[in-house]
């Protein structure tokens, strides 16, 4: 149970990191593809802790929500 919470926290942290990377890339679709690649790479790294269906159910909204919030805040601040 603790390992699952740690995986979720790391995934959300990577969502913020991915939003920062997306802000500094040139195109929106490039940024989106980088974010999706980071998201599924996280699953591949932690697939022994969660299966794919549960991983997507637990983390998808939070990951892409944090990605979008970070990206939007950076656009408005800079």
Coordinates of N, CA, C and O in Angstrom, one line a residue:
X1 N 0.8 -1.2 0.0 CA 0.0 0.0 0.0 C 0.9 1.3 0.0 O 0.6 2.2 -0.7
X2 N 1.9 1.3 0.8 CA 2.8 2.4 0.8 C 3.5 2.6 -0.5 O 3.7 3.7 -1.0
X3 N 3.9 1.5 -1.2 CA 4.5 1.6 -2.5 C 3.6 2.2 -3.5 O 4.0 3.0 -4.4
X4 N 2.3 1.9 -3.4 CA 1.4 2.5 -4.4 C 1.2 4.0 -4.2 O 1.2 4.7 -5.2
X5 N 1.2 4.4 -3.0 CA 1.1 5.8 -2.7 C 2.4 6.5 -3.2 O 2.3 7.7 -3.7
X6 N 3.5 5.9 -3.0 CA 4.8 6.5 -3.5 C 4.8 6.6 -5.0 O 5.2 7.6 -5.6
X7 N 4.3 5.6 -5.7 CA 4.2 5.6 -7.1 C 3.3 6.7 -7.6 O 3.6 7.4 -8.5
X8 N 2.1 6.9 -6.9 CA 1.2 8.0 -7.3 C 1.9 9.3 -7.1 O 1.8 10.2 -7.9
X9 N 2.6 9.5 -6.0 CA 3.3 10.8 -5.7 C 4.4 11.1 -6.7 O 4.5 12.2 -7.2
X10 N 5.1 10.1 -7.1 CA 6.2 10.3 -8.1 C 5.6 10.6 -9.4 O 6.1 11.4 -10.2
X11 N 4.5 10.0 -9.8 CA 3.8 10.2 -11.0 C 3.3 11.7 -11.1 O 3.4 12.4 -12.1
X12 N 2.7 12.2 -10.0 CA 2.2 13.5 -9.9 C 3.4 14.5 -10.0 O 3.3 15.6 -10.6
X13 N 4.5 14.2 -9.4 CA 5.7 15.1 -9.4 C 6.2 15.1 -10.9 O 6.6 16.2 -11.4
X14 N 6.2 14.0 -11.5 CA 6.6 14.0 -12.9 C 5.6 14.7 -13.8 O 6.0 15.2 -14.9
X15 N 4.4 14.8 -13.4 CA 3.4 15.6 -14.1 C 3.8 17.1 -14.1 O 3.7 17.8 -15.1
X16 N 4.2 17.6 -13.0 CA 4.7 19.0 -12.9 C 5.9 19.2 -13.7 O 6.1 20.1 -14.4
X17 N 6.9 18.2 -13.6 CA 8.1 18.3 -14.3 C 7.8 18.3 -15.8 O 8.4 19.0 -16.6
X18 N 6.9 17.5 -16.2 CA 6.5 17.4 -17.6 C 5.9 18.7 -18.1 O 6.1 19.1 -19.3
X19 N 5.1 19.3 -17.3 CA 4.5 20.6 -17.6 C 5.6 21.7 -17.8 O 5.5 22.5 -18.7
X20 N 6.6 21.6 -17.0 CA 7.8 22.6 -17.2 C 8.5 22.3 -18.5 O 8.8 23.2 -19.3
X21 N 8.7 21.0 -18.8 CA 9.4 20.7 -20.1 C 8.5 21.1 -21.3 O 9.0 21.6 -22.3
X22 N 7.2 20.9 -21.1 CA 6.3 21.2 -22.2 C 6.3 22.7 -22.5 O 6.1 23.1 -23.6
X23 N 6.4 23.5 -21.4 CA 6.4 24.9 -21.6 C 7.6 25.4 -22.5 O 7.5 26.3 -23.3
X24 N 8.7 24.8 -22.3 CA 9.9 25.2 -23.0 C 10.1 24.5 -24.3 O 11.0 24.9 -25.0
X25 N 9.3 23.6 -24.7 CA 9.4 23.0 -26.0 C 8.6 23.9 -27.0 O 7.8 24.8 -26.6
X26 N 8.9 23.7 -28.3 CA 8.4 24.7 -29.3 C 6.9 24.5 -29.7 O 6.2 25.4 -29.8
X27 N 6.4 23.3 -29.8 CA 5.1 23.0 -30.2 C 4.2 22.3 -29.2 O 4.7 21.6 -28.4
X28 N 2.9 22.5 -29.3 CA 2.0 21.9 -28.4 C 2.0 20.4 -28.5 O 2.0 19.6 -27.5
X29 N 1.9 19.9 -29.8 CA 1.9 18.5 -30.0 C 3.2 17.7 -29.6 O 3.1 16.6 -29.1
X30 N 4.3 18.4 -29.7 CA 5.5 17.9 -29.2 C 5.5 17.8 -27.7 O 5.9 16.8 -27.1
X31 N 5.0 18.8 -27.1 CA 4.9 18.8 -25.6 C 3.9 17.7 -25.1 O 4.2 17.0 -24.1
X32 N 2.8 17.5 -25.8 CA 1.9 16.5 -25.4 C 2.5 15.1 -25.6 O 2.3 14.2 -24.8
X33 N 3.2 14.9 -26.7 CA 3.8 13.6 -26.9 C 4.9 13.3 -25.9 O 5.0 12.2 -25.4
X34 N 5.7 14.3 -25.5 CA 6.7 14.1 -24.4 C 6.0 13.8 -23.1 O 6.4 12.9 -22.4
X35 N 4.9 14.4 -22.8 CA 4.2 14.2 -21.6 C 3.6 12.8 -21.6 O 3.6 12.1 -20.5
X36 N 3.0 12.3 -22.7 CA 2.5 11.0 -22.7 C 3.6 9.9 -22.6 O 3.5 8.9 -21.9
X37 N 4.8 10.2 -23.2 CA 5.9 9.3 -23.1 C 6.4 9.2 -21.7 O 6.7 8.1 -21.2
X38 N 6.5 10.4 -21.0 CA 6.9 10.3 -19.6 C 5.9 9.6 -18.7 O 6.2 8.8 -17.8
X39 N 4.6 9.8 -19.0 CA 3.5 9.1 -18.2 C 3.6 7.6 -18.3 O 3.7 6.9 -17.4
X40 N 3.7 7.1 -19.6 CA 3.8 5.6 -19.7 C 5.2 5.1 -19.4 O 5.3 3.9 -19.0
X41 N 6.2 5.9 -19.4 CA 7.5 5.4 -18.9 C 7.5 5.2 -17.4 O 8.1 4.3 -16.9
X42 N 6.7 6.1 -16.7 CA 6.5 5.9 -15.3 C 5.8 4.6 -15.0 O 6.2 3.9 -14.1
X43 N 4.8 4.3 -15.8 CA 4.1 3.0 -15.6 C 5.1 1.8 -15.8 O 5.1 0.9 -15.1
X44 N 5.9 1.9 -16.9 CA 6.9 0.8 -17.2 C 7.9 0.6 -16.0 O 8.3 -0.5 -15.7
X45 N 8.2 1.7 -15.4 CA 9.2 1.7 -14.3 C 8.6 1.0 -13.0 O 9.2 0.3 -12.3
X46 N 7.3 1.2 -12.8 CA 6.6 0.7 -11.6 C 5.5 -0.3 -11.9 O 4.6 -0.5 -11.1
X47 N 5.6 -1.0 -13.0 CA 4.6 -2.0 -13.3 C 4.5 -3.2 -12.4 O 3.5 -3.9 -12.3
X48 N 5.6 -3.4 -11.6 CA 5.5 -4.5 -10.6 C 4.6 -4.1 -9.4 O 4.2 -4.9 -8.7
X49 N 4.4 -2.8 -9.2 CA 3.5 -2.3 -8.1 C 2.1 -2.3 -8.5 O 1.2 -2.6 -7.7
X50 N 1.8 -1.8 -9.7 CA 0.4 -1.6 -10.1 C 0.2 -2.2 -11.5 O 1.1 -2.1 -12.3
X51 N -1.0 -2.7 -11.8 CA -1.2 -3.1 -13.2 C -1.7 -1.9 -14.0 O -2.0 -0.8 -13.4
X52 N -1.7 -2.0 -15.3 CA -2.0 -0.8 -16.2 C -3.4 -0.2 -15.9 O -3.5 1.0 -15.8
X53 N -4.4 -1.0 -15.8 CA -5.7 -0.5 -15.6 C -5.8 0.4 -14.3 O -6.4 1.5 -14.3
X54 N -5.3 -0.2 -13.3 CA -5.3 0.6 -12.0 C -4.4 1.8 -12.0 O -4.8 2.8 -11.5
X55 N -3.3 1.7 -12.7 CA -2.4 2.9 -12.8 C -3.1 4.0 -13.5 O -3.0 5.2 -13.1
X56 N -3.7 3.7 -14.6 CA -4.4 4.8 -15.4 C -5.6 5.3 -14.6 O -5.8 6.5 -14.5
X57 N -6.3 4.5 -13.9 CA -7.5 4.9 -13.1 C -7.0 5.8 -11.9 O -7.7 6.8 -11.7
X58 N -5.9 5.5 -11.3 CA -5.5 6.3 -10.1 C -4.7 7.5 -10.5 O -4.7 8.5 -9.7
X59 N -4.1 7.6 -11.6 CA -3.1 8.7 -11.8 C -3.4 9.6 -13.1 O -2.8 10.7 -13.2
X60 N -4.2 9.2 -14.0 CA -4.3 9.9 -15.3 C -4.9 11.3 -15.1 O -4.3 12.3 -15.6
X61 N -5.9 11.5 -14.3 CA -6.5 12.8 -14.2 C -5.6 13.7 -13.4 O -5.4 14.9 -13.8
X62 N -5.0 13.2 -12.4 CA -4.0 14.0 -11.6 C -2.8 14.4 -12.4 O -2.3 15.6 -12.4
X63 N -2.2 13.5 -13.2 CA -1.0 13.7 -13.9 C -1.3 14.8 -15.0 O -0.6 15.8 -15.0
X64 N -2.3 14.6 -15.8 CA -2.5 15.5 -16.9 C -3.1 16.8 -16.4 O -2.9 17.9 -17.0
X65 N -3.8 16.8 -15.3 CA -4.3 18.0 -14.6 C -3.1 18.9 -14.1 O -3.1 20.1 -14.4
X66 N -2.2 18.2 -13.4 CA -1.0 19.0 -13.0 C -0.1 19.5 -14.1 O 0.4 20.6 -14.1
X67 N -0.1 18.7 -15.2 CA 0.7 19.1 -16.4 C 0.0 20.3 -17.0 O 0.7 21.3 -17.3
X68 N -1.3 20.4 -17.1 CA -2.0 21.5 -17.7 C -1.9 22.7 -16.8 O -1.7 23.9 -17.3
X69 N -2.0 22.5 -15.5 CA -2.0 23.7 -14.5 C -0.6 24.3 -14.6 O -0.4 25.5 -14.6
X70 N 0.5 23.5 -14.5 CA 1.8 24.0 -14.6 C 2.1 24.7 -15.9 O 2.7 25.8 -15.8
X71 N 1.7 24.2 -17.0 CA 1.9 24.8 -18.3 C 1.2 26.1 -18.3 O 1.7 27.1 -18.8
X72 N -0.1 26.2 -17.9 CA -0.9 27.4 -17.9 C -0.3 28.5 -17.0 O -0.2 29.6 -17.3
X73 N 0.2 28.1 -15.8 CA 0.8 29.0 -14.9 C 2.1 29.6 -15.5 O 2.3 30.8 -15.3
X74 N 2.9 28.8 -16.1 CA 4.1 29.3 -16.7 C 3.8 30.3 -17.8 O 4.5 31.3 -18.0
X75 N 2.8 30.0 -18.6 CA 2.4 30.9 -19.7 C 2.0 32.2 -19.1 O 2.4 33.3 -19.7
X76 N 1.2 32.2 -18.1 CA 0.7 33.5 -17.5 C 1.8 34.2 -16.7 O 1.7 35.4 -16.7
X77 N 2.7 33.5 -16.1 CA 3.7 34.2 -15.3 C 4.9 34.7 -16.2 O 5.5 35.7 -15.8
X78 N 5.2 34.0 -17.3 CA 6.3 34.5 -18.1 C 5.8 35.0 -19.4 O 5.7 35.4 -20.2

